[in-house]
PDB file of C-alpha atoms in Angstrom:
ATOM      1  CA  UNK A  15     -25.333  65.298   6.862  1.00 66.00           C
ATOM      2  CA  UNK A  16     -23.590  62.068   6.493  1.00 76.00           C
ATOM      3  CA  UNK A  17     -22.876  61.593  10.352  1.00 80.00           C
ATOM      4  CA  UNK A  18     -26.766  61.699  11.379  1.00 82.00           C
ATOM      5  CA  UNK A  19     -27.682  59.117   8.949  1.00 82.00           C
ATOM      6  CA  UNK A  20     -24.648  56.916   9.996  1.00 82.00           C
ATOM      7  CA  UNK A  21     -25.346  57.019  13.267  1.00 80.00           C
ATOM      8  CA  UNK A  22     -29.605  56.482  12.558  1.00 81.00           C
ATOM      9  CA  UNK A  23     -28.225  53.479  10.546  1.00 84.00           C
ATOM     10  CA  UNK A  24     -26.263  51.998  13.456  1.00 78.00           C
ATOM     11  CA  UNK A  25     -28.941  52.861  16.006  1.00 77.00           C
ATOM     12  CA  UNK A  26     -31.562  50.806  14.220  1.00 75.00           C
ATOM     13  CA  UNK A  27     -29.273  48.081  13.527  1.00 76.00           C
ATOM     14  CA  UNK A  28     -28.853  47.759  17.162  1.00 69.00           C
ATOM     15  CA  UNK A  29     -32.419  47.825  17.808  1.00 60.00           C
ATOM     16  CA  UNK A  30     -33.026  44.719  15.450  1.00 61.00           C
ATOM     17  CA  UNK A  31     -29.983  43.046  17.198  1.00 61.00           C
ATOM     18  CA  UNK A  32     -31.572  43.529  20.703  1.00 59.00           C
ATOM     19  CA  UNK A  33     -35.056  42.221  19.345  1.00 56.00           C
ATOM     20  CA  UNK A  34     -36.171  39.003  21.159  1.00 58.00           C
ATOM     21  CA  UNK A  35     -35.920  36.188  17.961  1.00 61.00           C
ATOM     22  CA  UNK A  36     -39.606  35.126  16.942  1.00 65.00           C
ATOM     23  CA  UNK A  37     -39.790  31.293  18.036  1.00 64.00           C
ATOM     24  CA  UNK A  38     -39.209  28.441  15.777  1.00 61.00           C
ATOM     25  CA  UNK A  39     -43.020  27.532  13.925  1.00 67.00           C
ATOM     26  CA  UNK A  40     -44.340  24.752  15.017  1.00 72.00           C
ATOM     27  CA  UNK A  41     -44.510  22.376  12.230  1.00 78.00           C
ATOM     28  CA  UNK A  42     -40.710  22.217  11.985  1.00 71.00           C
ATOM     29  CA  UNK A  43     -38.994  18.989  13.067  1.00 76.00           C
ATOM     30  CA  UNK A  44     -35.650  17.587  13.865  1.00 75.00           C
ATOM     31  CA  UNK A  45     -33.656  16.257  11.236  1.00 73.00           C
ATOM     32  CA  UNK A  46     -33.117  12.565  11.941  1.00 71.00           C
ATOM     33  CA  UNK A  47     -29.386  11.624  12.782  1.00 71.00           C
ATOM     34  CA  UNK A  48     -27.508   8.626  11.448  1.00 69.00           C
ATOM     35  CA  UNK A  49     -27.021   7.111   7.536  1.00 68.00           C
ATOM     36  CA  UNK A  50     -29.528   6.864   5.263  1.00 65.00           C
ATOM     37  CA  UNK A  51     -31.859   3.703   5.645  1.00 68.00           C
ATOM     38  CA  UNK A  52     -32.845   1.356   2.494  1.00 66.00           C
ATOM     39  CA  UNK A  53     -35.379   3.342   1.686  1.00 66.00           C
ATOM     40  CA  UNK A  54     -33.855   6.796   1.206  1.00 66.00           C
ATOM     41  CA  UNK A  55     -31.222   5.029  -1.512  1.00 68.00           C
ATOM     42  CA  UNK A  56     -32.542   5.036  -5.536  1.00 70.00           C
ATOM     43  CA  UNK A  57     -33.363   1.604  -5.975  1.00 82.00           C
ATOM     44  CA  UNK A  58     -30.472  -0.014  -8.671  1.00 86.00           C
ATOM     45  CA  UNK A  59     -31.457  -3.000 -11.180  1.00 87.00           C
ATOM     46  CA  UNK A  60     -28.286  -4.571 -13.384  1.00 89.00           C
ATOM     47  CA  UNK A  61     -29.692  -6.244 -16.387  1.00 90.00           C
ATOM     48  CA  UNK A  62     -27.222  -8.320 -18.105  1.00 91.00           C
ATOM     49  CA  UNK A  63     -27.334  -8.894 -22.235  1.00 86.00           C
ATOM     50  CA  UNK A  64     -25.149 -10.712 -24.987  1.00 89.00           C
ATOM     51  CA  UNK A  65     -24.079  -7.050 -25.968  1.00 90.00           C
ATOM     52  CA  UNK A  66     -23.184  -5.571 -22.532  1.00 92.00           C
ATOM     53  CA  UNK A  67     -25.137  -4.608 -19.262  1.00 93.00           C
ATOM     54  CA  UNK A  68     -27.682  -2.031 -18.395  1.00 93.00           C
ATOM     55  CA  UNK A  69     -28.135  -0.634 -14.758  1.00 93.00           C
ATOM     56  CA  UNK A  70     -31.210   1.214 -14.354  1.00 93.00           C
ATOM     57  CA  UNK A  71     -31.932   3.827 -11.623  1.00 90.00           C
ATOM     58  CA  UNK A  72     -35.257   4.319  -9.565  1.00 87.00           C
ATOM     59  CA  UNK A  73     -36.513   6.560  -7.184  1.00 81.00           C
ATOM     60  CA  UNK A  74     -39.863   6.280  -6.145  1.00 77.00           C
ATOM     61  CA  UNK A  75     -40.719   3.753  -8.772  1.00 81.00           C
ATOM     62  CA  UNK A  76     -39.834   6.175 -11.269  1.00 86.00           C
ATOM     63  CA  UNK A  77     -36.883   5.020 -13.964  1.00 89.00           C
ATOM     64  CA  UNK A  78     -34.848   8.984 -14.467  1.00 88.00           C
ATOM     65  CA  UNK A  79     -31.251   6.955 -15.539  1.00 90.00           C
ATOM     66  CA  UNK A  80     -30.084   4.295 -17.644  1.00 91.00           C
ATOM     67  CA  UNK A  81     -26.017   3.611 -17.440  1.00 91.00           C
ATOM     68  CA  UNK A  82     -25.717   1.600 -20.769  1.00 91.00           C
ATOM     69  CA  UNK A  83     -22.472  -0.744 -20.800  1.00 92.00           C
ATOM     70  CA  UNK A  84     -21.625  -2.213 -23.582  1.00 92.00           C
ATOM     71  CA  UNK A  85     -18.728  -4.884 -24.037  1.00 92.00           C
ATOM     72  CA  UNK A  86     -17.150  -2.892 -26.985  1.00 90.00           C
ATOM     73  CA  UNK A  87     -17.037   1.165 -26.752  1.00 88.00           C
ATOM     74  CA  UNK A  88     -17.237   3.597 -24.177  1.00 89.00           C
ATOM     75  CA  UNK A  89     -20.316   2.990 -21.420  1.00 90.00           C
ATOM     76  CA  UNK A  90     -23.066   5.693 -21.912  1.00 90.00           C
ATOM     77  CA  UNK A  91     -25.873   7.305 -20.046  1.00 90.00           C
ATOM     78  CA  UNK A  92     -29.635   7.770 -20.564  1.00 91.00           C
ATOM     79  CA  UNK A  93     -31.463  10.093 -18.624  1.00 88.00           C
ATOM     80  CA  UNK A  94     -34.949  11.359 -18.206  1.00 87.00           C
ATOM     81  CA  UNK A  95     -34.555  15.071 -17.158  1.00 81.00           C
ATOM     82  CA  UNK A  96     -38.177  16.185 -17.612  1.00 79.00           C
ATOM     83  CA  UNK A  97     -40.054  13.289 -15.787  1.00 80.00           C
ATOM     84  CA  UNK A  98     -41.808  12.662 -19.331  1.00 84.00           C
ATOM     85  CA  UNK A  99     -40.010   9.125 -20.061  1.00 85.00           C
ATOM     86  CA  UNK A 100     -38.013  10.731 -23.170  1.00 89.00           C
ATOM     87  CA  UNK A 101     -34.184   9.753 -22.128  1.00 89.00           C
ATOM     88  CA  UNK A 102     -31.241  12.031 -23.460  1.00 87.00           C
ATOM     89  CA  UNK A 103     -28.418  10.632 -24.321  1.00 86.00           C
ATOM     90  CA  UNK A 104     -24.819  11.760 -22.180  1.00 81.00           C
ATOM     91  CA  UNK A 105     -21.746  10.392 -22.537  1.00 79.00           C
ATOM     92  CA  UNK A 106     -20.701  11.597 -19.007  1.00 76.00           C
ATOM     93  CA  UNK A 107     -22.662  12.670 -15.776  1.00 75.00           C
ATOM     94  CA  UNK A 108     -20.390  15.977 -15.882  1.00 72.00           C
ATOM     95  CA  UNK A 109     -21.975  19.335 -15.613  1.00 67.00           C
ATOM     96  CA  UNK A 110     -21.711  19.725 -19.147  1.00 64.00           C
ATOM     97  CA  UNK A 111     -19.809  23.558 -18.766  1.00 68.00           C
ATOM     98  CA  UNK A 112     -16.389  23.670 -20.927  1.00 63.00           C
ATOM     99  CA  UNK A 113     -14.145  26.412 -21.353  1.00 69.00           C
ATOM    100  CA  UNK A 114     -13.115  27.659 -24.656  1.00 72.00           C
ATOM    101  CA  UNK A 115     -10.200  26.206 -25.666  1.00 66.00           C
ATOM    102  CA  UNK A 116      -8.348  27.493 -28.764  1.00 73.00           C
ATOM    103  CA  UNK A 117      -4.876  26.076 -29.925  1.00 71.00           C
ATOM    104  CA  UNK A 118      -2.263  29.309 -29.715  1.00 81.00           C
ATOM    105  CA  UNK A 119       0.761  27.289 -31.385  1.00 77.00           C
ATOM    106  CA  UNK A 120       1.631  24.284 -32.623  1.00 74.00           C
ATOM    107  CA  UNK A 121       4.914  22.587 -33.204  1.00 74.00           C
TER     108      UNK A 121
END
């Protein structure tokens, strides 16, 4: 029983192998070669203040980051995740995933 299936399996396998592909569609182009021009890169604005520096980050117009620097404590960032101009504070740009970490000894 198992050897007709098998070989049923292998024969139609080697019918969609021999198929002719289906051609590209037509509305598909080449992907351009070289870097990326001025206008691909987010567009980067450092605003200097008597506390520290902010450098915001836009693409398209749109403000989604804020890196806040300031000249005592550790530099932060603000970002707008949903699009909706309501900025969540991270203090890295880290995935966010830790591991559990518990202590097994001390000394």
């Amino acid at each position: 029983m198992r050897y007709p299936v098998l070989l049923l399996t292998l024969m139609l396998s080697g019918l969609a192998v021999a198929a002719d592909p289906s051609g590209r569609p037509p509305e598909l182009k080449p992907v351009p070669d070289g870097a990326p021009g001025p206008d691909d890169a987010p567009a980067v604005t450092i605003k200097p203040s008597s506390q520290g520096r902010v450098v915001e980050y836009r693409a398209n117009g749109r403000l989604y980051m804020l890196k806040v620097i300031p000249k005592v404590g550790k530099p932060y960032y603000l970002i707008d995740q949903d699009g909706t101009g309501q900025f969540a504070r991270r203090d890295t740009l880290g995935s966010g995933v830790q591991p559990p970490m518990w202590v097994i000894k001390e000394f």
